[in-house]
Amino acid sequence: MHPRIEDYAIIGDEQTAALVATDGSVDWLCLPRFDSAACFAKLLGDEDNGHWRIAPVGAERCTRRAYRPDTLVLDTEWETAQGTVRVTDLMPQRDRAPDLVRIVEGLSGRVTVRSTLRLRFDYGSVVPWVRRTDGHRVAVAGPDSAWLRSEPEVRTWGEDLGTHSEFTVAAGEKVAFVLTWHPSHEPRPRQIDPYRALEHSVADWRSWAARCRYTGPHRDAVVRSLITLKALTYAPTGGIVAAATTSLPEEPGGVRNWDYRYCWLRDSTLTLGALLAAGYLDEAEAWRDWLLRAVAGSPSALQIMYGLAGERRLPEYELPWLSGFAGSRPVRIGNAAVDQLQLDVYGEVMDTLSLARTAGMPDKPQMWELQRALMDFLATVWREPDEGLWEVRGGRRQFVHSKVMTWVAADRAVRTLEAHPELAGDLDAWRALRDEVHREVCERGYDPERNTFTQYYGSRELDAALLLIPRVGFLPPDDPRVLGTIDAVEKELLQDGLLHRYSTRTGADGLPGGEGTFLVCSFWLADALHLAGRTAEARELFERLLALTNDVGLLAEEYDPAAGRQLGNFPQAFSHIGLVHTALALYGDEGAG
């Protein structure tokens, strides 16, 4: 039986990440970066597409597992008839080469443990040559090479195109495995001490977590979400990927399977706000700087997403040899949405840079010139239809959220000039633009008969993104049109207490099938309820959302209330950003450091 998405935990070194299942198998790992080809791709196929399982002989799911408090170090334990054993998984902060460390420790009795390693480079399609040298197993295929060793050394043999070990540990005994990747044309990388790496990793993560200023209710969930965001950060550039995976389905067996191992501008304001509010100023500034580098250039060429270092070309293609998670095909690499027009990203960029300036971050050279150029271009294109926040593939429309974010761009430009009159800019023109957009949205994007804003001009459909209207300041939280929109969204998009982002029944997104409830939208609903004075309901919803995290506190993109399972790419930055933001909004006065 294929593991469920919530059966996985993440470990990583802030340049890539691995997913570890409850049966002790590492089923996903891309090396050397988040967006590199996977060497373990069982997550999207089967065992022959690459995995590494360490578990007691004959055991299946673990008895229990947990992260060590305030770290990204995972402990997985099995209780067997012969005794109890623990496997500790981590990826230490790398010097140069990425390492995956797995430490087996006997806790009681004598337990026989088996390690089965099947390396399959290029997303599970390439079986490497494996040889033994100097106590290592060395796997090589094309540009990739990986070295496996153990301390102390245990007997290892090759069988069924895999590398196997079997050994017994008694209470207090340990065996550490280290898998190290490097380009095949380079010399063998420096060996790390796995036990010292564990000590340093625990100390480093706890030191980082201790910087969190939030001390209110559900602090553990907030810290876990912040650690997850840190784990999804590509440290060399400061970019934060939307998720560690590609093609985990929004509907089991369906085609809504996308590659999320890139950095989206739509996340930028919420990400920056969450990091600043929680006290992570260095990470916030690194994200702001990544954003400035990524969007530099012609405003007409602004993209909705970029690669880890700001790469612009992310061509989408399919991997036909992978059967997909739970049979969900196609498996996609890259993301064609990179070429879409999404006008809301101009508002996101302007809002993010405005927030950074308000928070006291030092301006970067050319930052204001970039913002002026963005505003000049936006003034010429804002009336155009676009694909919108949700990246629909059913044709462009006049999405209300896109227009609201156009208003945000103009509003933040006006506010910046009012606060900094020494800056150059056409204040009157931007005020006029702000007023014109506001007037048009209220006239064409609002349904007075039903007292609600709509998904796009002239439609009767709704969109959970409309809940952001009060948060971005477009209208006050107590405006009757805002209150009516909250009521309408709850009535039409709520399923078992959780929100869909929009109705897929109309076919407006151009895709067959459906999807689960979209978790960040439920966090937005909690925020809107709180702003509208319905704080008790907001906190009840927040508690319900917290209950959806898996056993180690992680959230995917979506949730299926009927099946009781997580859906979509995992772990999802947007979901965890929503958790942090809502906790700070609901309990900030109680837990501000």
XYZ file of C-alpha atoms in Angstrom:
593
model
C 0.000 0.000 0.000
C 1.394 3.393 -1.019
C 2.150 5.716 1.906
C -0.101 8.701 2.381
C 1.326 12.190 2.002
C 1.002 12.758 5.749
C 3.157 9.678 6.359
C 6.222 11.721 5.453
C 8.556 13.968 7.418
C 11.123 16.355 5.962
C 14.813 16.679 6.710
C 17.147 19.038 4.878
C 20.243 21.207 4.791
C 18.736 24.458 3.398
C 19.777 23.557 -0.124
C 17.699 20.428 -0.647
C 15.399 18.151 1.327
C 14.514 14.488 1.775
C 11.167 12.928 2.682
C 11.220 10.063 5.180
C 8.211 7.761 5.493
C 6.824 6.114 8.633
C 8.318 2.780 7.483
C 11.838 4.228 7.649
C 12.244 4.727 3.894
C 13.682 7.861 2.329
C 11.456 8.067 -0.748
C 12.365 11.498 -2.161
C 15.666 13.331 -2.423
C 16.936 15.696 -5.116
C 20.678 16.381 -5.235
C 22.374 18.749 -4.994
C 19.469 21.288 -5.018
C 15.724 21.265 -4.419
C 15.143 21.464 -8.167
C 17.780 18.905 -9.192
C 16.880 15.471 -10.484
C 15.876 13.038 -7.738
C 18.068 10.088 -6.792
C 15.229 8.668 -4.655
C 11.918 8.901 -6.536
C 9.838 6.110 -4.985
C 7.473 8.873 -3.840
C 6.318 9.180 -7.460
C 6.851 5.603 -8.543
C 7.957 2.391 -6.841
C 10.993 0.956 -5.075
C 12.873 0.508 -8.329
C 12.767 4.297 -8.831
C 15.051 4.755 -5.836
C 14.720 4.725 -2.055
C 16.678 3.943 1.113
C 14.968 2.032 3.866
C 16.438 1.287 7.297
C 14.185 -0.666 9.680
C 14.121 -3.796 11.848
C 13.813 -6.990 9.832
C 10.138 -7.834 9.354
C 8.880 -4.500 10.700
C 6.557 -2.196 8.807
C 5.330 1.162 10.150
C 7.272 2.608 13.033
C 5.897 2.649 16.568
C 6.428 6.397 16.951
C 8.479 9.229 15.539
C 9.141 12.863 16.353
C 11.488 15.696 15.642
C 13.848 16.492 18.458
C 12.330 19.624 19.993
C 13.038 22.792 17.999
C 15.133 20.971 15.367
C 14.871 19.331 11.956
C 16.428 16.117 13.330
C 14.004 13.188 13.071
C 13.873 10.222 15.467
C 11.935 7.123 14.352
C 11.454 4.215 16.772
C 10.282 0.630 16.413
C 9.301 -1.621 19.294
C 9.739 -5.276 18.324
C 9.524 -8.590 20.126
C 13.339 -8.570 20.305
C 13.726 -5.011 21.581
C 13.515 -1.352 20.605
C 15.597 0.506 18.042
C 15.792 4.139 16.937
C 16.864 5.608 13.588
C 17.905 9.270 13.654
C 17.810 11.058 10.298
C 19.337 14.421 9.420
C 21.060 16.388 6.697
C 23.819 18.468 8.287
C 24.563 21.988 7.106
C 26.887 21.296 4.226
C 30.426 22.505 3.802
C 30.480 21.659 0.122
C 28.928 18.257 -0.511
C 25.432 17.268 0.702
C 25.304 14.444 3.269
C 22.405 12.281 4.395
C 23.108 10.842 7.856
C 21.155 7.922 9.333
C 22.148 6.725 12.818
C 20.794 3.404 14.124
C 20.765 3.048 17.918
C 19.704 0.099 20.057
C 17.479 1.176 22.948
C 16.666 -2.237 24.483
C 17.154 -5.925 23.726
C 18.931 -7.014 20.548
C 17.346 -6.019 17.257
C 18.382 -7.093 13.756
C 18.187 -4.184 11.330
C 18.316 -4.142 7.552
C 19.385 -1.307 5.268
C 18.270 -1.419 1.625
C 19.650 1.314 -0.621
C 18.577 1.686 -4.247
C 20.105 4.737 -5.878
C 18.413 5.742 -9.121
C 19.683 8.959 -10.627
C 17.700 11.235 -12.973
C 14.303 10.804 -11.309
C 14.544 7.054 -10.924
C 15.538 6.282 -14.511
C 19.285 5.593 -14.263
C 20.811 2.625 -12.405
C 24.387 3.533 -11.420
C 27.461 1.350 -11.434
C 28.418 0.462 -7.859
C 31.864 -0.566 -6.691
C 33.610 -1.038 -3.359
C 36.649 1.041 -2.429
C 38.325 1.869 0.911
C 35.356 0.688 2.946
C 32.884 2.657 0.823
C 30.283 1.737 -1.731
C 30.597 4.168 -4.626
C 27.773 4.662 -7.129
C 28.456 6.487 -10.405
C 26.274 7.349 -13.406
C 26.934 10.251 -15.748
C 27.355 13.484 -13.756
C 26.314 11.936 -10.426
C 28.314 10.076 -7.810
C 27.382 8.981 -4.292
C 29.483 7.406 -1.540
C 28.039 5.209 1.199
C 29.911 4.306 4.371
C 29.081 3.179 7.890
C 30.687 3.730 11.302
C 31.471 1.143 12.526
C 31.704 -0.699 9.231
C 29.036 -3.371 8.730
C 28.839 -6.084 6.090
C 27.361 -4.800 2.841
C 26.461 -6.688 -0.320
C 24.863 -6.060 -3.678
C 21.617 -7.762 -4.680
C 18.693 -6.940 -7.018
C 20.418 -3.748 -8.172
C 20.557 -2.526 -4.592
C 23.041 -2.229 -1.751
C 22.088 -4.165 1.384
C 23.330 -4.380 4.973
C 22.087 -6.446 7.906
C 23.378 -6.143 11.465
C 22.284 -6.427 15.079
C 22.339 -3.636 17.662
C 22.032 -4.103 21.416
C 21.047 -1.407 23.893
C 23.534 1.449 23.682
C 25.119 0.305 20.412
C 25.105 2.567 17.356
C 25.761 2.267 13.648
C 25.884 5.435 11.546
C 25.439 5.520 7.776
C 26.501 8.488 5.660
C 25.495 8.945 2.021
C 27.422 11.753 0.294
C 26.764 13.104 -3.203
C 29.200 14.944 -5.419
C 29.784 15.529 -9.144
C 31.330 12.389 -10.590
C 34.230 14.268 -12.179
C 35.424 15.647 -8.830
C 37.535 13.913 -6.153
C 35.862 12.233 -3.203
C 34.551 14.903 -0.819
C 35.709 15.359 2.743
C 34.224 12.852 5.167
C 32.129 14.146 8.046
C 31.864 12.692 11.546
C 28.183 11.666 11.723
C 27.978 11.870 15.502
C 29.493 15.330 15.672
C 27.249 16.369 12.797
C 24.251 15.287 14.870
C 25.402 17.313 17.890
C 26.044 20.400 15.801
C 22.752 20.104 13.924
C 20.730 19.862 17.116
C 22.575 22.825 18.644
C 22.282 24.947 15.496
C 18.562 24.353 15.020
C 17.768 25.009 18.675
C 19.774 28.208 18.615
C 17.846 29.320 15.539
C 14.438 28.369 16.997
C 15.228 30.263 20.191
C 15.224 33.504 18.183
C 11.458 33.225 17.670
C 9.818 36.152 19.468
C 6.390 34.559 19.670
C 5.565 33.087 23.090
C 1.783 32.777 22.884
C -0.565 29.804 22.501
C 0.471 27.031 20.101
C 4.073 28.193 20.074
C 5.274 24.676 19.181
C 3.180 24.729 16.000
C 4.432 28.197 15.104
C 8.074 27.218 15.646
C 7.600 24.010 13.662
C 6.174 26.028 10.782
C 9.070 28.491 10.934
C 11.578 25.612 10.957
C 9.787 24.182 7.928
C 10.074 27.526 6.116
C 13.753 27.608 7.003
C 14.107 24.067 5.641
C 12.518 25.220 2.362
C 15.008 28.099 2.056
C 17.816 27.839 -0.452
C 20.522 29.305 1.761
C 22.966 30.476 -0.947
C 20.406 32.948 -2.333
C 17.668 33.359 0.308
C 14.945 32.091 -2.033
C 12.169 29.997 -0.476
C 10.645 27.180 -2.533
C 6.882 26.636 -2.439
C 7.384 22.969 -1.528
C 10.044 20.279 -1.549
C 8.225 18.104 -4.088
C 6.730 17.917 -7.532
C 3.543 16.261 -8.754
C 1.942 15.236 -5.479
C -1.699 15.241 -6.564
C -4.428 17.673 -5.637
C -6.800 14.821 -6.459
C -5.665 11.159 -6.170
C -5.507 9.701 -9.651
C -6.031 13.138 -11.207
C -3.944 15.371 -13.451
C -3.551 18.409 -11.160
C 0.055 17.553 -10.405
C 2.516 20.455 -10.500
C 6.175 21.139 -9.764
C 6.470 23.422 -6.726
C 10.259 23.404 -6.259
C 10.507 27.071 -7.270
C 10.004 30.472 -5.666
C 6.674 32.258 -6.179
C 6.256 36.017 -5.901
C 2.692 35.467 -4.632
C 4.193 34.269 -1.330
C 6.498 37.235 -0.895
C 4.523 39.662 1.295
C 3.140 36.967 3.582
C 6.567 35.354 3.889
C 8.292 38.615 4.726
C 5.587 39.573 7.204
C 5.741 36.229 9.002
C 9.541 36.301 9.254
C 9.624 39.907 10.484
C 6.874 39.397 13.046
C 8.531 36.269 14.413
C 11.891 38.006 14.768
C 13.839 36.535 11.842
C 15.241 39.728 10.374
C 18.226 38.136 8.600
C 16.010 35.645 6.783
C 13.537 38.390 5.903
C 16.282 40.553 4.432
C 17.707 37.606 2.470
C 14.250 36.946 0.998
C 13.830 40.642 0.133
C 17.239 40.653 -1.559
C 16.400 37.474 -3.515
C 13.225 39.175 -4.681
C 15.081 42.285 -5.874
C 17.586 40.222 -7.843
C 14.930 37.972 -9.351
C 12.636 40.730 -10.627
C 15.418 43.004 -11.889
C 15.040 43.817 -15.564
C 12.171 44.998 -17.712
C 8.861 45.253 -15.817
C 7.144 43.722 -18.842
C 9.184 40.562 -18.233
C 8.154 40.175 -14.587
C 7.386 36.513 -13.881
C 5.151 34.924 -11.262
C 7.916 32.540 -10.174
C 11.647 32.050 -10.512
C 14.274 29.420 -9.840
C 16.239 29.179 -6.624
C 18.788 31.729 -7.773
C 16.323 33.741 -9.834
C 16.439 31.577 -12.969
C 13.721 32.505 -15.451
C 13.447 29.457 -17.697
C 11.506 26.657 -16.008
C 10.223 24.597 -18.979
C 7.539 22.055 -18.167
C 7.824 18.443 -19.315
C 6.630 15.014 -18.198
C 8.370 11.859 -16.902
C 6.484 8.938 -18.460
C 8.451 6.235 -16.628
C 7.063 7.310 -13.235
C 3.598 6.000 -12.345
C 2.842 8.984 -10.102
C 1.859 9.186 -6.448
C -1.078 6.797 -6.000
C -1.240 6.476 -9.782
C -1.613 10.227 -10.344
C -0.219 11.114 -13.752
C 1.414 12.938 -15.349
C 4.531 13.548 -13.280
C 5.675 17.030 -14.280
C 9.051 18.731 -14.052
C 9.181 22.496 -14.503
C 6.094 24.704 -14.545
C 4.509 26.256 -17.618
C 2.676 28.788 -15.437
C 5.950 30.715 -15.426
C 4.849 32.254 -18.737
C 1.441 33.411 -17.517
C 0.359 36.989 -16.933
C -0.659 37.417 -13.310
C -1.149 41.079 -12.515
C -1.377 40.463 -8.787
C 2.388 39.872 -8.590
C 3.002 43.585 -9.182
C 0.997 44.281 -6.051
C 2.862 41.562 -4.170
C 6.247 43.025 -5.087
C 5.213 46.589 -4.232
C 3.653 45.463 -0.957
C 6.717 43.418 -0.013
C 9.156 46.243 -0.659
C 6.892 48.706 1.147
C 6.767 46.389 4.152
C 10.538 45.993 4.079
C 11.022 49.752 4.036
C 8.505 50.259 6.850
C 10.252 47.580 8.918
C 13.477 49.568 8.714
C 15.411 47.377 6.291
C 18.107 49.402 4.561
C 17.208 50.343 1.005
C 19.122 48.687 -1.771
C 20.529 50.607 -4.724
C 17.962 51.015 -7.495
C 15.123 49.626 -5.328
C 12.904 52.679 -5.714
C 13.784 53.006 -9.387
C 12.602 49.425 -9.837
C 9.344 50.205 -8.053
C 8.772 53.285 -10.203
C 9.338 51.222 -13.342
C 6.897 48.589 -12.137
C 4.266 51.257 -11.501
C 4.785 52.871 -14.899
C 4.285 49.535 -16.617
C 1.346 48.471 -14.435
C -0.472 51.696 -15.299
C -0.460 50.584 -18.956
C -1.579 46.947 -18.483
C -3.802 46.773 -15.418
C -7.009 46.698 -17.457
C -5.890 43.520 -19.229
C -7.354 40.118 -18.262
C -4.902 37.653 -16.720
C -4.591 34.095 -15.430
C -4.872 35.263 -11.830
C -3.526 34.111 -8.509
C -4.557 30.479 -9.058
C -2.762 30.155 -12.419
C -5.815 28.937 -14.312
C -5.284 27.197 -17.621
C -8.739 27.935 -18.996
C -8.099 31.394 -20.429
C -7.568 34.886 -19.071
C -10.289 36.743 -17.184
C -10.759 39.990 -15.283
C -10.013 38.489 -11.883
C -11.079 40.675 -8.982
C -8.129 39.666 -6.812
C -5.726 40.760 -9.547
C -7.395 44.177 -9.679
C -7.366 44.485 -5.887
C -3.618 43.799 -5.912
C -3.226 46.438 -8.637
C -4.843 48.827 -6.167
C -2.367 47.597 -3.521
C 0.551 48.440 -5.822
C -0.716 51.972 -6.360
C -1.586 52.426 -2.696
C 1.859 51.356 -1.506
C 3.524 53.626 -4.046
C 1.423 56.559 -2.808
C 2.122 55.772 0.846
C 5.843 55.500 0.182
C 5.976 58.904 -1.485
C 3.876 60.476 1.262
C 6.265 59.105 3.901
C 9.390 59.874 1.847
C 8.768 63.055 -0.164
C 12.449 63.146 -1.078
C 11.837 60.236 -3.482
C 10.942 60.957 -7.095
C 7.563 59.858 -8.426
C 4.255 60.981 -9.907
C 2.156 61.134 -6.758
C -0.922 62.623 -8.447
C -0.949 59.991 -11.197
C -0.618 57.141 -8.720
C -3.391 58.546 -6.532
C -5.594 58.794 -9.609
C -4.751 55.195 -10.562
C -5.523 54.005 -7.052
C -8.909 55.739 -7.101
C -9.787 54.480 -10.580
C -8.988 50.850 -9.776
C -10.922 51.038 -6.529
C -13.955 52.493 -8.262
C -13.894 49.889 -11.031
C -13.551 46.920 -8.661
C -16.456 48.138 -6.543
C -18.606 48.632 -9.653
C -17.684 45.612 -11.790
C -16.383 43.093 -9.266
C -19.222 43.380 -6.748
C -22.621 41.684 -6.920
C -25.081 43.969 -5.043
C -27.878 41.436 -5.304
C -25.919 38.897 -3.270
C -23.791 41.457 -1.376
C -20.488 39.843 -2.294
C -17.452 40.421 -4.455
C -17.046 37.811 -7.187
C -14.178 35.848 -8.700
C -14.051 37.927 -11.866
C -16.044 40.734 -13.447
C -19.576 39.701 -14.323
C -19.379 36.233 -12.783
C -21.418 34.655 -10.018
C -18.498 32.503 -8.907
C -16.620 33.185 -5.680
C -12.953 33.018 -4.767
C -11.347 32.553 -1.366
C -8.752 35.196 -2.326
C -11.529 37.770 -1.870
C -11.019 37.263 1.867
C -7.772 39.225 1.517
C -9.635 42.450 0.667
C -9.686 43.749 4.275
C -6.199 42.526 5.075
C -4.571 44.493 2.261
C -6.586 47.576 3.198
C -8.818 47.780 0.119
C -11.902 48.106 2.358
C -12.346 48.219 6.149
C -13.045 44.868 7.848
C -16.484 46.068 8.972
C -17.591 47.260 5.526
C -20.938 45.584 4.687
C -19.503 44.392 1.364
C -16.625 42.679 3.175
C -18.957 41.077 5.704
C -21.231 39.931 2.894
C -18.290 38.430 1.028
C -17.201 36.474 4.108
C -20.717 35.097 4.499
C -20.990 34.191 0.808
C -17.579 32.491 0.704
C -18.470 30.455 3.781
C -21.810 29.463 2.264
C -20.536 28.444 -1.167
C -16.931 27.281 -0.716
C -16.956 25.672 2.736
C -16.778 21.870 2.977
C -16.783 20.232 6.406
C -15.480 23.427 7.953
C -12.660 23.995 5.435
C -12.475 26.224 2.353
C -12.038 25.426 -1.306
C -10.215 28.193 -3.143
C -12.938 28.293 -5.813
C -15.430 25.942 -7.432
C -13.830 23.579 -9.957
C -17.254 22.504 -11.262
C -17.484 25.422 -13.693
C -14.379 24.391 -15.617
C -13.074 27.957 -15.527
C -9.598 26.765 -14.575
C -9.381 24.645 -17.736
C -8.628 21.377 -15.940
C -10.647 18.187 -15.453
C -11.473 16.740 -12.056
C -11.499 18.388 -8.662
C -9.222 19.075 -5.727
C -9.182 19.209 -1.953
C -9.833 22.153 0.306
C -7.007 24.665 0.072
C -5.429 25.029 3.495
C -4.072 28.563 3.260
C -7.570 29.739 2.277
C -8.927 28.452 5.581
C -6.229 30.426 7.371
C -7.343 33.473 5.361
C -10.897 32.849 6.522
C -9.722 32.777 10.135
C -7.923 36.089 9.569
C -11.008 37.659 7.980
C -13.278 36.434 10.771
C -10.911 37.898 13.349
C -10.758 41.264 11.567
C -14.562 41.261 11.388
C -14.794 40.841 15.166
C -15.666 37.133 15.067
C -12.521 36.132 16.958
C -14.051 33.166 18.788
C -15.018 31.604 15.448
C -11.567 32.412 14.051
C -9.831 30.677 16.929
C -12.110 27.651 16.597
C -11.206 27.387 12.911
C -7.506 27.806 13.707
C -7.705 24.931 16.207
C -9.370 22.777 13.550
C -6.578 23.567 11.109
C -3.893 22.742 13.655
C -5.508 19.329 14.094
C -4.866 18.606 10.400
C -1.079 18.699 10.766
C 0.498 15.267 10.623
C 2.194 13.580 13.571
C 5.306 15.764 13.150
C 3.450 19.037 12.594
C 3.566 19.327 8.796
C 0.962 20.447 6.258
C 0.591 19.828 2.551
C -1.142 22.228 0.179
C -4.653 20.797 0.496
C -6.848 18.508 2.587
C -9.634 16.108 1.655
C -12.167 16.206 4.507
C -14.117 13.218 3.173
C -11.092 10.912 3.006
C -9.308 12.541 5.942
C -5.995 12.896 4.100
C -3.587 15.582 2.956
C -3.227 16.384 -0.740
C -0.813 18.333 -2.921
C 2.856 19.134 -2.648
C 4.497 18.729 0.744
C 5.385 20.352 2.995
C 3.780 23.476 1.598
C 5.324 26.841 2.453
C 2.054 28.691 1.796
C 0.196 26.549 4.353
C 2.856 27.079 7.014
C 3.080 30.803 6.285
C -0.684 30.928 6.789
C -0.370 29.118 10.116
C 2.276 31.520 11.405
C 0.448 34.622 10.218
C -2.884 33.548 11.705
C -1.345 32.592 15.050
C 0.336 35.983 15.272
C -2.902 37.735 14.300
C -5.050 35.828 16.791
C -2.658 35.711 19.715
C -0.033 38.327 18.926
C -0.937 40.538 21.858
C -0.575 37.537 24.161
C 2.649 36.261 22.648
C 4.673 39.137 21.272
C 8.220 39.043 22.509
